CSV table of N, CA and C and ligand atoms in Angstrom, one decimal:
chain,number,residue,atom,x,y,z
A,1,MET,N,-5.8,-9.8,1.9
A,1,MET,CA,-4.5,-10.4,1.9
A,1,MET,C,-3.4,-9.5,2.4
A,2,ASN,N,-2.4,-10.0,3.0
A,2,ASN,CA,-1.3,-9.2,3.5
A,2,ASN,C,-0.3,-8.9,2.4
A,3,HIS,N,0.2,-7.6,2.4
A,3,HIS,CA,1.2,-7.2,1.5
A,3,HIS,C,2.2,-6.4,2.2
A,4,ASN,N,3.5,-6.7,1.9
A,4,ASN,CA,4.6,-6.0,2.6
A,4,ASN,C,5.2,-5.0,1.6
A,5,PHE,N,5.5,-3.8,2.2
A,5,PHE,CA,6.1,-2.8,1.4
A,5,PHE,C,7.0,-1.9,2.3
A,6,THR,N,7.8,-1.1,1.6
A,6,THR,CA,8.8,-0.2,2.4
A,6,THR,C,8.1,1.1,2.5
A,7,CYS,N,8.0,1.6,3.7
A,7,CYS,CA,7.5,3.0,3.9
A,7,CYS,C,8.4,4.0,3.2
A,8,PRO,N,7.8,5.0,2.4
A,8,PRO,CA,8.6,6.0,1.8
A,8,PRO,C,9.1,7.0,2.8
A,9,TYR,N,8.7,7.0,4.0
A,9,TYR,CA,9.1,8.0,5.0
A,9,TYR,C,10.2,7.4,5.9
A,10,CYS,N,9.9,6.2,6.5
A,10,CYS,CA,10.9,5.7,7.5
A,10,CYS,C,11.6,4.5,7.0
A,11,TRP,N,11.3,4.0,5.8
A,11,TRP,CA,12.0,2.9,5.2
A,11,TRP,C,11.9,1.6,6.0
A,12,GLU,N,10.9,1.5,6.8
A,12,GLU,CA,10.7,0.3,7.5
A,12,GLU,C,9.8,-0.6,6.7
A,13,ASN,N,9.9,-1.9,6.8
A,13,ASN,CA,9.0,-2.8,6.2
A,13,ASN,C,7.7,-2.8,6.9
A,14,VAL,N,6.6,-2.6,6.2
A,14,VAL,CA,5.3,-2.4,6.8
A,14,VAL,C,4.3,-3.4,6.1
A,15,ASP,N,3.5,-4.1,6.9
A,15,ASP,CA,2.4,-4.9,6.3
A,15,ASP,C,1.2,-4.1,6.2
A,16,VAL,N,0.5,-4.3,5.0
A,16,VAL,CA,-0.8,-3.7,4.8
A,16,VAL,C,-1.8,-4.8,4.4
A,17,GLN,N,-3.0,-4.6,4.9
A,17,GLN,CA,-4.1,-5.6,4.5
A,17,GLN,C,-4.8,-5.1,3.3
A,18,LEU,N,-4.7,-5.8,2.2
A,18,LEU,CA,-5.3,-5.4,0.9
A,18,LEU,C,-6.7,-6.1,0.8
A,19,GLU,N,-7.6,-5.3,0.2
A,19,GLU,CA,-8.9,-5.8,-0.1
A,19,GLU,C,-8.7,-6.7,-1.4
A,20,PHE,N,-9.1,-8.0,-1.2
A,20,PHE,CA,-8.8,-9.0,-2.2
A,20,PHE,C,-9.5,-8.6,-3.5
A,21,SER,N,-8.8,-8.5,-4.6
A,21,SER,CA,-9.3,-8.3,-6.0
A,21,SER,C,-10.1,-7.0,-6.2
A,22,VAL,N,-9.8,-6.0,-5.3
A,22,VAL,CA,-10.5,-4.7,-5.5
A,22,VAL,C,-9.4,-3.7,-5.8
A,23,SER,N,-9.4,-3.2,-7.1
A,23,SER,CA,-8.5,-2.1,-7.5
A,23,SER,C,-8.9,-0.8,-6.9
A,24,GLU,N,-8.0,-0.2,-6.2
A,24,GLU,CA,-8.3,1.1,-5.5
A,24,GLU,C,-7.1,1.9,-5.2
A,25,THR,N,-7.4,3.2,-4.9
A,25,THR,CA,-6.4,4.1,-4.3
A,25,THR,C,-6.9,4.6,-3.0
A,26,TYR,N,-6.1,4.5,-2.0
A,26,TYR,CA,-6.6,5.0,-0.7
A,26,TYR,C,-5.4,5.5,0.1
A,27,ILE,N,-5.7,6.1,1.2
A,27,ILE,CA,-4.6,6.6,2.1
A,27,ILE,C,-4.7,5.9,3.4
A,28,GLN,N,-3.5,5.5,3.8
A,28,GLN,CA,-3.4,4.8,5.1
A,28,GLN,C,-2.1,5.3,5.8
A,29,ASP,N,-2.3,5.4,7.1
A,29,ASP,CA,-1.1,5.9,7.9
A,29,ASP,C,-0.1,4.7,8.1
A,30,CYS,N,1.2,5.0,8.0
A,30,CYS,CA,2.2,4.0,8.3
A,30,CYS,C,2.1,3.6,9.8
A,31,GLU,N,2.1,2.3,10.0
A,31,GLU,CA,1.9,1.9,11.4
A,31,GLU,C,3.2,2.1,12.2
A,32,VAL,N,4.3,2.4,11.6
A,32,VAL,CA,5.6,2.7,12.3
A,32,VAL,C,5.7,4.2,12.6
A,33,CYS,N,5.6,5.0,11.5
A,33,CYS,CA,5.9,6.4,11.7
A,33,CYS,C,4.6,7.3,11.7
A,34,CYS,N,3.5,6.7,11.3
A,34,CYS,CA,2.2,7.4,11.3
A,34,CYS,C,2.0,8.4,10.3
A,35,ASN,N,2.9,8.5,9.3
A,35,ASN,CA,2.7,9.4,8.2
A,35,ASN,C,1.7,8.8,7.2
A,36,PRO,N,1.0,9.7,6.5
A,36,PRO,CA,0.0,9.2,5.5
A,36,PRO,C,0.6,8.8,4.2
A,37,ILE,N,0.2,7.6,3.7
A,37,ILE,CA,0.8,7.0,2.5
A,37,ILE,C,-0.4,6.7,1.6
A,38,GLU,N,-0.2,7.2,0.3
A,38,GLU,CA,-1.2,6.8,-0.7
A,38,GLU,C,-0.9,5.4,-1.3
A,39,ILE,N,-1.8,4.5,-1.2
A,39,ILE,CA,-1.6,3.2,-1.7
A,39,ILE,C,-2.4,2.9,-2.9
A,40,GLN,N,-1.8,2.5,-4.0
A,40,GLN,CA,-2.5,2.1,-5.2
A,40,GLN,C,-2.4,0.7,-5.5
A,41,THR,N,-3.5,0.0,-5.8
A,41,THR,CA,-3.5,-1.4,-6.1
A,41,THR,C,-4.3,-1.6,-7.4
A,42,GLU,N,-3.9,-2.6,-8.2
A,42,GLU,CA,-4.6,-3.0,-9.4
A,42,GLU,C,-4.6,-4.5,-9.4
A,43,TRP,N,-5.8,-5.0,-9.7
A,43,TRP,CA,-5.9,-6.5,-9.7
A,43,TRP,C,-6.4,-6.9,-11.1
A,44,SER,N,-5.9,-8.1,-11.5
A,44,SER,CA,-6.5,-8.8,-12.6
A,44,SER,C,-7.1,-10.1,-12.1
A,45,ARG,N,-8.4,-10.1,-12.0
A,45,ARG,CA,-9.1,-11.1,-11.2
A,45,ARG,C,-8.5,-11.3,-9.8
A,46,ASP,N,-7.9,-12.4,-9.5
A,46,ASP,CA,-7.4,-12.5,-8.1
A,46,ASP,C,-5.9,-12.4,-8.1
A,47,VAL,N,-5.3,-11.7,-9.1
A,47,VAL,CA,-3.8,-11.5,-9.1
A,47,VAL,C,-3.5,-10.0,-9.0
A,48,LEU,N,-2.7,-9.7,-8.0
A,48,LEU,CA,-2.3,-8.3,-7.8
A,48,LEU,C,-1.3,-8.0,-8.9
A,49,THR,N,-1.7,-7.1,-9.8
A,49,THR,CA,-0.8,-6.8,-11.0
A,49,THR,C,0.0,-5.5,-10.8
A,50,TYR,N,-0.5,-4.7,-9.8
A,50,TYR,CA,0.2,-3.4,-9.6
A,50,TYR,C,0.1,-3.0,-8.2
A,51,PHE,N,1.2,-2.6,-7.6
A,51,PHE,CA,1.1,-2.1,-6.2
A,51,PHE,C,2.1,-0.9,-6.1
A,52,ASN,N,1.7,0.2,-5.6
A,52,ASN,CA,2.5,1.4,-5.5
A,52,ASN,C,2.2,2.2,-4.3
A,53,VAL,N,3.2,2.8,-3.7
A,53,VAL,CA,3.0,3.7,-2.5
A,53,VAL,C,3.6,5.0,-2.8
A,54,ASN,N,2.9,6.1,-2.4
A,54,ASN,CA,3.5,7.4,-2.6
A,54,ASN,C,3.3,8.2,-1.2
A,55,PRO,N,4.3,9.0,-0.9
A,55,PRO,CA,4.2,9.8,0.3
A,55,PRO,C,3.2,11.0,0.0
A,56,ILE,N,2.4,11.4,0.9
A,56,ILE,CA,1.4,12.4,0.7
A,56,ILE,C,1.9,13.8,1.3
A,57,GLY,N,2.2,14.7,0.5
A,57,GLY,CA,2.5,16.1,0.9
A,57,GLY,C,3.6,16.1,1.9
A,58,GLN,N,3.6,17.1,2.8
A,58,GLN,CA,4.5,17.1,3.9
A,58,GLN,C,3.8,17.8,5.1
B,1,LIG,ZN1,6.8,4.8,8.1
C-alpha cells in the first residue's frame, strides 16, 4: 500500500510502498533528495497502527 510522509531532510512529501500487514524497520532512500531514511511500521492485522521515519546519521 502507498503511504505518504514528509522527508526529515528535504521536507518534501514522499510516497513509500509499504509491505501490507508486515511490521518492520528498514532503510530507504528518499526519492527526492536520496538521503537514507529509517522507516518503522507496525500493523495490527491489516491496519497500520504506527508509522515513523528517522533520518540516518549524517
Ligand atoms: Zn528527501
